[in-house]
Coordinates of C-alpha atoms in Angstrom, one line a residue:
Chain A
M1 CA 0.0 0.2 0.1
S2 CA 2.8 2.5 0.8
A3 CA 4.4 1.5 -2.5
G4 CA 1.0 2.5 -4.1
S5 CA 0.7 5.9 -2.2
G6 CA 4.3 6.5 -3.3
N7 CA 3.6 6.1 -6.9
R8 CA 0.8 8.3 -6.1
N9 CA 3.0 10.7 -5.0
T10 CA 5.6 10.8 -7.6
N11 CA 3.6 10.1 -10.7
T12 CA 1.1 12.9 -10.3
E13 CA 2.6 14.8 -13.1
P14 CA 3.1 12.5 -16.0
W15 CA 0.3 10.0 -15.1
G16 CA -2.5 12.3 -13.9
S17 CA -5.1 10.2 -15.4
F18 CA -3.9 6.8 -14.0
D19 CA -4.1 7.9 -10.3
D20 CA -7.3 6.1 -9.2
N21 CA -6.0 3.0 -10.6
L22 CA -2.7 2.7 -9.3
V23 CA -3.8 3.1 -5.8
Q24 CA -4.2 -0.9 -5.9
G25 CA -0.3 -1.5 -5.2
G26 CA 2.9 -2.7 -6.9
G27 CA 1.4 -5.9 -8.7
A28 CA -1.3 -3.2 -10.2
A29 CA 1.7 -1.2 -11.8
V30 CA 2.6 -4.0 -13.7
I31 CA -0.7 -4.8 -15.1
D32 CA -0.6 -1.1 -16.1
M33 CA 2.4 -1.8 -18.2
E34 CA 0.7 -4.8 -19.9
N35 CA -2.0 -2.7 -20.7
M36 CA 0.0 0.3 -21.8
D37 CA 1.5 -2.4 -24.2
D38 CA -1.6 -3.5 -25.3
T39 CA -2.8 -0.2 -26.0
S40 CA 0.4 1.1 -27.7
G41 CA 0.7 -1.9 -30.0
S42 CA -3.0 -1.2 -31.3
S43 CA -2.4 2.6 -31.7
F44 CA 1.0 1.1 -33.8
E45 CA -1.4 -0.7 -36.0
D46 CA -3.6 2.1 -36.2
M47 CA -0.7 3.9 -37.2
G48 CA 0.1 1.5 -39.6
E49 CA -3.2 1.5 -41.3
M50 CA -3.7 5.3 -41.0
H51 CA 0.0 5.7 -42.7
Q52 CA -1.4 3.3 -45.3
R53 CA -4.6 5.1 -45.9
M54 CA -2.7 8.5 -46.1
K55 CA -0.5 7.1 -48.6
E56 CA -3.6 5.8 -50.8
E57 CA -5.1 9.1 -50.1
E58 CA -2.2 10.8 -51.1
E59 CA -1.8 8.8 -54.2
V60 CA -5.5 9.7 -55.2
S61 CA -5.0 13.1 -54.6
E62 CA -1.8 13.3 -56.7
E63 CA -3.9 11.7 -59.3
A64 CA -6.5 14.0 -59.1
A65 CA -4.1 17.4 -58.8
A66 CA -2.4 15.8 -61.9
A67 CA -5.9 15.6 -63.3
D68 CA -6.4 19.1 -62.3
D69 CA -3.4 20.6 -63.7
D70 CA -4.1 19.0 -67.0
S71 CA -7.9 20.4 -66.7
P72 CA -7.3 24.1 -67.1
E73 CA -5.1 24.0 -70.3
D74 CA -7.2 21.6 -71.5
G75 CA -10.3 23.2 -70.8
E76 CA -9.1 26.4 -71.9
F77 CA -7.9 25.4 -75.4
L78 CA -10.1 22.3 -76.0
G79 CA -13.3 23.1 -74.1
M80 CA -15.5 19.7 -74.1
K81 CA -12.9 17.8 -75.6
G82 CA -10.5 18.5 -72.7
I83 CA -13.4 17.3 -70.4
K84 CA -13.4 14.3 -72.7
G85 CA -10.0 13.9 -72.4
Q86 CA -9.7 14.0 -69.0
L87 CA -12.5 11.3 -68.3
G88 CA -10.6 9.0 -70.7
R89 CA -7.7 9.5 -68.8
Q90 CA -9.1 8.7 -65.6
V91 CA -10.6 5.7 -67.0
A92 CA -7.6 4.6 -68.6
D93 CA -6.0 5.1 -64.9
E94 CA -8.5 3.3 -63.4
V95 CA -8.1 0.2 -66.0
W96 CA -4.5 0.2 -65.7
R97 CA -4.4 0.2 -61.8
A98 CA -7.0 -2.5 -61.8
G99 CA -4.9 -4.4 -64.4
K100 CA -1.8 -3.7 -62.2
R101 CA -3.9 -5.6 -59.3
Q102 CA -4.6 -8.0 -61.1
A103 CA -1.3 -8.9 -62.6
S104 CA 0.3 -8.8 -59.4
K105 CA -2.3 -11.4 -58.1
A106 CA -1.8 -13.7 -60.9
F107 CA 1.7 -14.2 -59.3
N108 CA 0.0 -16.4 -56.6
L109 CA -0.3 -19.8 -57.7
Y110 CA -3.9 -20.6 -56.4
A111 CA -4.9 -17.5 -57.8
N112 CA -3.6 -18.6 -61.1
I113 CA -5.8 -21.9 -60.4
D114 CA -8.7 -19.7 -60.0
I115 CA -8.1 -18.0 -63.1
L116 CA -8.1 -21.0 -65.2
R117 CA -10.6 -22.6 -63.3
P118 CA -13.7 -21.5 -65.3
Y119 CA -12.3 -23.1 -68.5
F120 CA -12.4 -26.0 -66.8
D121 CA -15.9 -26.1 -65.8
V122 CA -17.7 -29.1 -67.6
E123 CA -19.6 -31.9 -67.4
P124 CA -18.8 -35.2 -68.6
I125 CA -21.8 -35.3 -70.8
Q126 CA -20.6 -32.1 -72.4
V127 CA -17.4 -33.4 -73.2
R128 CA -18.7 -36.7 -74.4
S129 CA -21.4 -34.6 -76.8
R130 CA -18.3 -32.2 -78.1
L131 CA -16.1 -35.1 -78.9
I132 CA -18.9 -36.5 -80.8
E133 CA -19.8 -33.1 -82.4
S134 CA -16.2 -32.5 -83.3
M135 CA -16.9 -35.5 -85.8
I136 CA -20.3 -33.9 -87.5
P137 CA -19.3 -31.0 -89.8
V138 CA -22.2 -28.5 -89.5
R139 CA -23.3 -27.1 -92.9
M140 CA -24.5 -23.6 -91.6
I141 CA -22.1 -20.6 -92.5
N142 CA -24.0 -17.8 -92.8
F143 CA -24.5 -17.5 -89.3
P144 CA -21.6 -17.6 -86.5
Q145 CA -21.5 -21.0 -85.0
K146 CA -21.1 -21.5 -81.5
I147 CA -17.7 -22.7 -80.5
A148 CA -17.3 -23.6 -76.6
G149 CA -14.5 -22.0 -74.9
E150 CA -13.2 -24.9 -72.7
L151 CA -9.8 -26.5 -72.2
Y152 CA -10.5 -29.6 -70.1
G153 CA -11.1 -31.8 -73.5
P154 CA -8.4 -30.4 -75.7
L155 CA -6.1 -31.0 -72.9
M156 CA -7.0 -34.6 -72.0
L157 CA -7.1 -34.9 -76.0
V158 CA -3.4 -34.0 -76.4
F159 CA -2.2 -35.9 -73.5
T160 CA -4.0 -38.9 -75.1
L161 CA -2.4 -38.2 -78.3
V162 CA 1.2 -38.1 -76.2
A163 CA 0.5 -41.5 -74.9
I164 CA -0.6 -43.1 -78.5
L165 CA 2.5 -41.2 -80.1
L166 CA 4.7 -42.8 -77.5
H167 CA 3.3 -46.5 -78.1
G168 CA 3.6 -45.9 -81.9
M169 CA 7.4 -44.6 -81.4
K170 CA 8.4 -47.9 -79.0
T171 CA 6.6 -50.4 -81.5
S172 CA 8.1 -49.0 -84.5
G173 CA 11.5 -48.7 -82.8
T174 CA 12.2 -44.7 -83.1
V175 CA 15.5 -43.7 -82.7
I176 CA 15.9 -40.3 -81.4
R177 CA 19.4 -38.6 -80.8
E178 CA 19.6 -36.0 -78.0
G179 CA 16.4 -36.3 -76.3
T180 CA 13.8 -39.2 -75.2
L181 CA 11.0 -40.1 -77.1
M182 CA 8.5 -38.7 -73.9
G183 CA 10.1 -35.2 -74.9
T184 CA 9.8 -35.7 -78.4
A185 CA 6.1 -36.8 -78.1
I186 CA 5.0 -34.2 -75.7
G187 CA 6.8 -31.6 -77.7
T188 CA 5.4 -32.4 -81.1
C189 CA 1.7 -32.5 -79.7
F190 CA 2.0 -29.4 -77.7
G191 CA 3.7 -27.9 -80.6
Y192 CA 1.3 -28.4 -82.6
W193 CA -1.7 -27.4 -80.8
L194 CA -0.2 -24.2 -79.6
G195 CA 1.4 -23.3 -82.3
V196 CA -1.0 -23.9 -84.9
S197 CA -3.8 -22.2 -82.5
S198 CA -1.4 -19.3 -82.5
F199 CA -0.9 -19.4 -86.2
I200 CA -4.3 -19.6 -87.3
Y201 CA -5.6 -17.2 -84.6
F202 CA -2.9 -14.6 -86.2
L203 CA -4.2 -15.4 -89.5
A204 CA -7.8 -14.9 -88.4
Y205 CA -6.6 -11.6 -86.7
L206 CA -5.6 -10.5 -90.0
V207 CA -8.6 -11.4 -92.2
N208 CA -10.5 -10.2 -89.3
A209 CA -12.5 -13.5 -88.5
Q210 CA -14.6 -13.5 -85.4
I211 CA -12.5 -15.9 -83.1
T212 CA -10.8 -15.5 -79.8
M213 CA -7.7 -17.4 -79.3
L214 CA -9.4 -19.5 -76.3
Q215 CA -11.8 -20.8 -78.9
M216 CA -9.2 -21.2 -81.7
L217 CA -7.6 -23.6 -79.0
S218 CA -10.7 -25.6 -78.1
L219 CA -11.7 -26.1 -81.7
L220 CA -8.1 -27.3 -82.5
G221 CA -7.9 -29.3 -79.6
Y222 CA -11.3 -31.3 -80.5
G223 CA -9.6 -31.6 -83.9
L224 CA -7.2 -33.7 -82.5
F225 CA -10.1 -36.3 -81.2
G226 CA -10.1 -37.7 -85.2
H227 CA -6.1 -37.8 -85.1
C228 CA -6.3 -39.9 -81.8
V229 CA -8.9 -42.5 -83.1
V230 CA -7.0 -42.8 -86.4
L231 CA -3.7 -43.0 -85.0
F232 CA -4.9 -45.4 -82.3
V233 CA -6.4 -48.1 -85.1
T234 CA -3.6 -47.7 -87.5
Y235 CA -0.5 -48.2 -85.1
N236 CA -2.2 -51.4 -84.1
I237 CA -3.3 -52.5 -87.4
H238 CA -1.1 -52.0 -89.9
F239 CA -2.8 -51.9 -93.4
H240 CA -1.9 -48.8 -95.5
F241 CA -5.1 -48.8 -97.2
L242 CA -7.1 -48.8 -93.9
F243 CA -5.0 -45.7 -93.1
Y244 CA -5.7 -43.8 -96.0
V245 CA -9.5 -44.5 -95.8
L246 CA -9.4 -43.4 -92.1
W247 CA -6.9 -40.7 -92.9
L248 CA -9.7 -39.2 -95.4
L249 CA -13.1 -40.0 -93.6
V250 CA -12.2 -39.5 -89.8
G251 CA -9.3 -36.8 -90.4
G252 CA -11.3 -35.3 -92.9
L253 CA -14.5 -35.0 -91.0
S254 CA -12.9 -33.3 -87.9
T255 CA -11.2 -31.2 -90.2
L256 CA -14.3 -30.1 -92.0
R257 CA -16.0 -29.6 -88.8
M258 CA -13.4 -27.0 -88.2
V259 CA -13.2 -25.4 -91.5
A260 CA -17.2 -25.2 -91.4
A261 CA -16.9 -23.4 -88.2
L262 CA -14.3 -21.1 -89.2
L263 CA -16.3 -20.2 -92.2
S264 CA -18.9 -19.4 -90.3
R265 CA -17.2 -16.6 -88.5
T266 CA -15.1 -15.0 -91.6
V267 CA -16.6 -12.5 -94.1
G268 CA -15.2 -12.4 -97.6
K269 CA -14.0 -15.3 -100.2
T270 CA -10.0 -14.9 -100.1
P271 CA -10.2 -14.6 -96.4
R272 CA -12.4 -17.6 -96.1
L273 CA -9.9 -19.4 -98.8
L274 CA -6.6 -18.7 -97.2
L275 CA -7.8 -19.4 -93.5
C276 CA -9.5 -22.4 -94.2
G277 CA -7.0 -23.8 -96.9
T278 CA -3.8 -23.4 -94.4
L279 CA -5.8 -25.1 -91.4
S280 CA -6.9 -28.3 -93.4
L281 CA -3.6 -28.3 -94.9
L282 CA -1.8 -28.2 -91.7
H283 CA -4.1 -30.7 -90.1
M284 CA -4.3 -33.3 -92.5
L285 CA -0.6 -33.1 -93.3
F286 CA -0.1 -33.3 -89.3
L287 CA -1.9 -36.9 -89.5
L288 CA 0.0 -38.1 -92.5
Y289 CA 3.5 -37.0 -90.7
L290 CA 2.6 -38.6 -87.4
H291 CA 1.4 -41.5 -89.2
F292 CA 4.6 -42.1 -91.5
S293 CA 7.3 -40.4 -89.2
Y294 CA 6.6 -43.0 -86.6
H295 CA 5.3 -45.9 -88.3
K296 CA 7.3 -46.1 -91.6
I297 CA 10.4 -46.8 -89.5
I298 CA 9.4 -50.2 -89.1
E299 CA 8.9 -50.8 -92.7
G300 CA 12.0 -48.9 -93.6
L301 CA 13.8 -51.3 -90.9
L302 CA 12.2 -54.2 -92.9
D303 CA 13.2 -53.0 -96.1
T304 CA 16.8 -52.2 -95.0
L305 CA 16.7 -55.7 -93.1
E306 CA 15.3 -57.6 -96.2
G307 CA 16.8 -55.6 -99.0
P308 CA 20.6 -55.9 -98.6
N309 CA 20.2 -59.6 -97.9
L310 CA 18.5 -60.4 -100.5
S311 CA 20.0 -58.2 -103.5
P312 CA 23.6 -59.3 -103.2
I313 CA 22.3 -62.8 -103.0
Q314 CA 20.5 -62.1 -106.4
R315 CA 23.6 -60.0 -107.6
V316 CA 25.8 -63.3 -107.0
A317 CA 23.5 -65.7 -108.1
R318 CA 23.3 -63.3 -111.4
D319 CA 27.0 -63.0 -111.6
V320 CA 28.0 -66.1 -110.9
P321 CA 27.2 -68.2 -113.7
E322 CA 28.2 -65.3 -116.3
L323 CA 31.6 -65.5 -114.3
T324 CA 31.9 -69.2 -114.4
L325 CA 30.6 -69.2 -118.3
N326 CA 33.1 -66.6 -119.0
A327 CA 35.8 -68.4 -117.1
T328 CA 34.8 -71.6 -118.6
A329 CA 34.3 -70.1 -122.2
R330 CA 38.1 -68.4 -121.7
S331 CA 39.5 -71.5 -120.9
L332 CA 37.8 -73.2 -123.6
G333 CA 39.0 -70.8 -125.9
V334 CA 42.6 -71.0 -124.3
T335 CA 42.6 -74.5 -124.8
L336 CA 41.1 -74.1 -128.6
M337 CA 43.9 -71.5 -129.1
S338 CA 46.7 -73.7 -127.7
H339 CA 45.6 -76.5 -129.5
Chain B
M1 CA 12.0 1.8 -5.9
A2 CA 8.6 3.3 -7.2
E3 CA 10.4 6.0 -8.9
E4 CA 12.4 3.9 -11.0
A5 CA 9.7 1.7 -12.0
S6 CA 7.7 4.8 -13.0
R7 CA 10.6 6.2 -15.1
P8 CA 10.4 3.9 -18.1
F9 CA 6.8 5.1 -18.8
A10 CA 7.8 8.6 -18.8
G11 CA 7.9 9.0 -22.4
L12 CA 4.4 7.9 -23.1
S13 CA 3.0 9.7 -20.7
D14 CA 1.0 11.5 -23.7
V15 CA -0.5 7.9 -24.5
S16 CA -4.2 8.5 -23.1
I17 CA -6.2 5.8 -21.5
P18 CA -9.9 6.1 -21.1
E19 CA -10.9 6.0 -17.7
D20 CA -13.6 3.8 -17.9
I21 CA -11.5 0.9 -18.7
P22 CA -10.4 -0.8 -15.2
V23 CA -6.4 -1.4 -15.8
E24 CA -6.2 -4.6 -13.9
G25 CA -5.3 -8.2 -13.8
D26 CA -3.2 -11.0 -12.5
I27 CA 0.1 -12.3 -13.8
S28 CA 0.5 -16.2 -14.9
V29 CA 3.3 -17.3 -17.1
P30 CA 2.1 -20.1 -19.4
V31 CA 4.3 -23.0 -18.5
G32 CA 2.2 -25.9 -20.3
A33 CA 2.9 -24.9 -23.7
S34 CA 6.7 -25.5 -23.4
R35 CA 6.2 -29.1 -21.9
R36 CA 3.9 -30.0 -25.0
D37 CA 7.0 -29.6 -26.9
D38 CA 9.1 -31.7 -25.1
E39 CA 6.7 -34.6 -25.5
Y40 CA 7.4 -34.4 -29.5
S41 CA 11.0 -33.5 -29.2
T42 CA 13.0 -36.7 -31.3
L43 CA 16.3 -34.6 -31.0
D44 CA 17.8 -37.2 -28.6
E45 CA 16.1 -40.6 -29.8
P46 CA 18.4 -43.1 -31.6
V47 CA 18.4 -42.9 -35.6
K48 CA 17.1 -46.1 -35.8
E49 CA 14.2 -45.3 -34.5
T50 CA 13.4 -42.6 -36.2
I51 CA 14.1 -44.5 -39.5
L52 CA 11.9 -47.4 -38.2
R53 CA 8.9 -45.4 -37.4
D54 CA 9.2 -43.6 -40.6
L55 CA 9.5 -47.2 -42.7
R56 CA 6.5 -48.3 -40.2
A57 CA 4.4 -45.2 -41.6
V58 CA 5.3 -46.0 -45.2
G59 CA 4.4 -49.8 -44.8
K60 CA 1.3 -48.9 -43.1
K61 CA 0.1 -46.9 -46.1
F62 CA 1.1 -49.5 -48.7
I63 CA -1.3 -51.7 -46.7
H64 CA -4.1 -49.5 -47.2
V65 CA -3.3 -49.3 -51.1
L66 CA -3.2 -53.2 -51.4
Y67 CA -6.7 -52.9 -49.1
P68 CA -8.1 -50.0 -50.5
K69 CA -11.1 -49.0 -48.0
R70 CA -12.2 -45.7 -48.1
S71 CA -10.2 -44.4 -45.0
S72 CA -8.6 -40.9 -44.9
A73 CA -5.1 -42.2 -43.5
L74 CA -3.3 -41.8 -46.8
L75 CA -4.4 -38.3 -47.2
R76 CA -4.2 -37.1 -43.4
D77 CA -0.5 -37.9 -43.0
W78 CA 0.9 -37.9 -46.6
D79 CA 4.4 -38.2 -47.3
L80 CA 6.7 -38.5 -50.2
W81 CA 9.0 -41.4 -49.2
G82 CA 6.9 -44.1 -50.3
P83 CA 6.4 -42.8 -53.8
L84 CA 10.2 -42.1 -54.1
L85 CA 10.9 -45.7 -53.4
L86 CA 8.1 -46.9 -55.4
C87 CA 9.5 -44.8 -58.0
V88 CA 12.8 -45.6 -57.8
T89 CA 12.3 -49.3 -57.7
L90 CA 10.1 -49.3 -60.8
A91 CA 12.6 -47.4 -62.9
L92 CA 15.6 -49.7 -61.7
L93 CA 13.6 -52.6 -62.6
L94 CA 12.6 -50.9 -65.8
Q95 CA 16.5 -50.3 -66.8
G96 CA 18.6 -52.5 -69.0
G97 CA 15.7 -53.4 -71.5
A98 CA 16.8 -55.2 -74.7
A99 CA 17.5 -52.0 -76.8
D100 CA 19.3 -50.2 -74.0
S101 CA 22.6 -51.8 -75.2
D102 CA 22.2 -50.0 -78.3
D103 CA 21.2 -46.9 -76.5
Q104 CA 17.6 -46.2 -78.0
G105 CA 13.9 -47.4 -77.4
G106 CA 14.0 -49.1 -74.1
P107 CA 12.5 -46.8 -71.1
Q108 CA 15.7 -45.1 -69.7
F109 CA 15.7 -44.4 -65.5
A110 CA 15.2 -40.7 -66.2
E111 CA 12.3 -41.2 -68.7
V112 CA 10.2 -43.5 -65.9
F113 CA 11.1 -40.9 -63.5
V114 CA 9.4 -37.8 -65.2
I115 CA 6.8 -39.7 -66.8
I116 CA 5.7 -40.8 -63.1
W117 CA 6.3 -37.3 -61.3
F118 CA 5.1 -35.1 -64.4
G119 CA 2.0 -37.1 -64.9
S120 CA 1.4 -37.1 -61.2
I121 CA 1.2 -33.1 -61.2
V122 CA -0.3 -32.8 -64.0
I123 CA -3.2 -34.9 -62.7
T124 CA -3.1 -33.1 -59.5
L125 CA -3.4 -30.0 -61.4
N126 CA -6.1 -31.3 -63.5
S127 CA -8.2 -32.2 -60.3
K128 CA -7.4 -28.9 -58.7
L129 CA -8.7 -27.1 -61.9
L130 CA -11.8 -29.5 -61.6
G131 CA -12.7 -28.1 -58.3
G132 CA -11.3 -30.6 -55.9
T133 CA -10.9 -30.2 -52.5
I134 CA -7.4 -32.2 -52.1
S135 CA -4.1 -30.5 -51.1
F136 CA -1.2 -30.5 -53.9
F137 CA 0.9 -33.1 -51.9
Q138 CA -2.0 -35.4 -51.0
S139 CA -2.8 -36.0 -54.6
L140 CA 0.9 -36.6 -55.0
C141 CA 1.1 -39.2 -52.2
V142 CA -2.0 -41.2 -53.3
L143 CA -0.8 -41.5 -56.9
G144 CA 2.5 -42.3 -55.9
Y145 CA 1.3 -45.0 -53.3
C146 CA -1.0 -46.4 -55.9
I147 CA 1.6 -47.2 -58.4
M148 CA 2.6 -50.0 -55.8
P149 CA 0.3 -52.7 -57.7
L150 CA 2.3 -51.9 -60.8
T151 CA 5.8 -52.2 -59.2
V152 CA 5.0 -55.7 -58.0
A153 CA 3.8 -56.4 -61.3
M154 CA 6.9 -55.4 -62.7
A155 CA 8.9 -57.8 -60.1
V156 CA 6.7 -60.7 -61.1
C157 CA 7.4 -60.0 -65.0
R158 CA 11.2 -59.9 -64.1
I159 CA 10.9 -63.3 -62.4
V160 CA 8.5 -64.9 -65.4
L161 CA 10.9 -63.6 -68.1
I162 CA 13.8 -65.6 -66.5
G163 CA 11.8 -68.5 -67.3
G164 CA 11.4 -67.3 -70.7
S165 CA 9.5 -65.1 -73.3
G166 CA 7.1 -66.9 -75.3
T167 CA 3.5 -67.0 -75.8
V168 CA 2.6 -68.6 -72.3
S169 CA 5.1 -65.8 -70.4
F170 CA 3.5 -63.0 -72.5
A171 CA -0.3 -64.1 -71.6
V172 CA 0.9 -64.3 -68.0
R173 CA 2.5 -60.9 -68.2
L174 CA -0.8 -59.8 -69.9
V175 CA -2.7 -60.7 -67.1
V176 CA -0.5 -59.7 -64.0
V177 CA 0.0 -56.5 -65.7
T178 CA -3.9 -55.8 -66.3
A179 CA -4.9 -56.9 -62.9
S180 CA -2.6 -54.7 -61.1
F181 CA -3.4 -51.7 -63.4
G182 CA -6.8 -52.3 -62.8
W183 CA -5.9 -52.4 -59.2
S184 CA -3.7 -49.2 -59.2
T185 CA -6.8 -47.5 -60.6
F186 CA -9.4 -48.6 -58.5
A187 CA -7.3 -47.6 -55.3
S188 CA -6.6 -44.0 -56.6
T189 CA -10.2 -43.4 -57.6
A190 CA -11.0 -44.8 -54.2
F191 CA -9.1 -42.4 -52.2
L192 CA -9.4 -39.3 -54.7
A193 CA -13.1 -39.4 -55.6
D194 CA -14.2 -38.3 -52.4
S195 CA -12.5 -34.8 -52.6
Q196 CA -14.1 -34.1 -56.0
P197 CA -17.7 -32.8 -56.8
P198 CA -19.9 -36.0 -57.7
N199 CA -20.8 -35.0 -61.1
R200 CA -17.1 -34.8 -62.3
K201 CA -16.1 -38.1 -61.2
A202 CA -15.3 -39.3 -64.6
L203 CA -13.5 -36.3 -65.6
V204 CA -10.8 -36.8 -62.8
V205 CA -10.3 -40.5 -63.3
Y206 CA -10.0 -40.2 -67.3
P207 CA -6.2 -38.8 -66.6
V208 CA -5.3 -41.0 -63.7
F209 CA -6.5 -44.1 -66.1
L210 CA -4.3 -42.8 -68.9
F211 CA -1.4 -42.4 -66.6
Y212 CA -1.5 -45.7 -65.2
F213 CA -2.1 -47.4 -68.7
V214 CA 1.1 -45.7 -69.9
I215 CA 3.0 -47.2 -67.0
G216 CA 1.2 -50.4 -67.3
W217 CA 2.0 -50.8 -71.0
M218 CA 5.6 -49.6 -70.6
I219 CA 6.1 -52.5 -67.8
L220 CA 4.2 -54.9 -70.5
T221 CA 6.4 -54.4 -73.2
F222 CA 9.6 -54.5 -71.2
S223 CA 11.9 -57.4 -72.2
P224 CA 15.6 -57.8 -70.9
S225 CA 18.6 -57.8 -72.7
Q226 CA 19.8 -60.8 -73.5

């Protein structure tokens, strides 16, 4: 109690408002400190928040000031246009800041996944119907056809194609120097999908076709379904005739479907010809390439195995009688001459 | 003494505290918290015990895969030791294929390794994108542990291949690999399917199926060098 009173006596000046609480004794003094820490901590937090808020306000006011700075001369010289310009600039600023916020968010992995999630928002039935639709060309080119912007199906088809290609490479005994089969298969499939999509999108942009990159990726990705079917069949059943029939039928159907979708979104003859010609050429040739580059090798190997073995024998068989005949003739001649 | 105690507060004299808040309390040092840490301390236990405990945990999870009932033990305390062990075993068993001698065709160690880990990561990202409620490493753990039937099949194949590589041996291998492929797919689906939205299970299962199919196919087509 005496300590408390001492406190009270000595602290009157700096701790004026605490006098009543300090009466309780020494223990209370320590608690005071704890409480003090609490309050000071919260006050620091407040300070931090306030600092941030002030900064933001400063930024806003700076921008406003900048806008104000601009506005008088704009207003003086351009009148109505000045106000429009100011509005435009403000909107641009707003957009830029929103974009910046979005970009900083995108660095976060989970934010990234959230950004991609809408493109994977499908039901199994939808995927199945889209797979079937990818084989059915629609003859409606006056009105833009609907193209689903979705990436699950295309991505899975590309991975399936990678697996099929890997199978084809293994069975054909493809030799790849400086790299693995796996890397080559992935590179080929993703390279085709992304590369051709970007290229066709670029062409579409040039000829002013109504298609987005996402739609292009989805269209071409589902177009690979035909390739998957054809390659899966022909890597296991080795008939050339079968391959050509499937190439024309299945590959052709999936190409036609893409061409029809592109036609309906392009205006004018030359652009249509350019865009669809390029796409169908690339798509059909890619199937040919995939088939023959990883399938022909087995035949090539057979040829090289059989070819050298057969031809020397034939040559020897053809040559030996001549030689012997010549030799016998010569020996006969020699004997005749000598006699 | 009272003066000394009060001096540190001198600088804060201008901080005002409203009078209606009672400034009081009691002192209690939290003692219990530090004692709890001591129980989990593994610093002074023998190394053998640590390794054995981890191995036992891995072994328990193997049993979970072999008998896949819908339990969350594999998901709750995930680890990547088991997958690493299985992956390395499988890659080592696949090493030394027929075509390996002339540096082509046969699955290389690195290739198997990359297929397993890259495939698992792709499946995991896919399930995340489809709206799964499973964490990244949990999914990796499940997919890695579910390779076990295929690793066993690989070991069986090697033993069968010692006997010879005729039609009978191929038939035996085909049956073994198909069974273990089905087993792997079934087990991983049992663990992963619960974390997915019910209407999208097929979409999640397809890449898993493809992944184990590729591994199973690699095992089936393996033939040792003569």
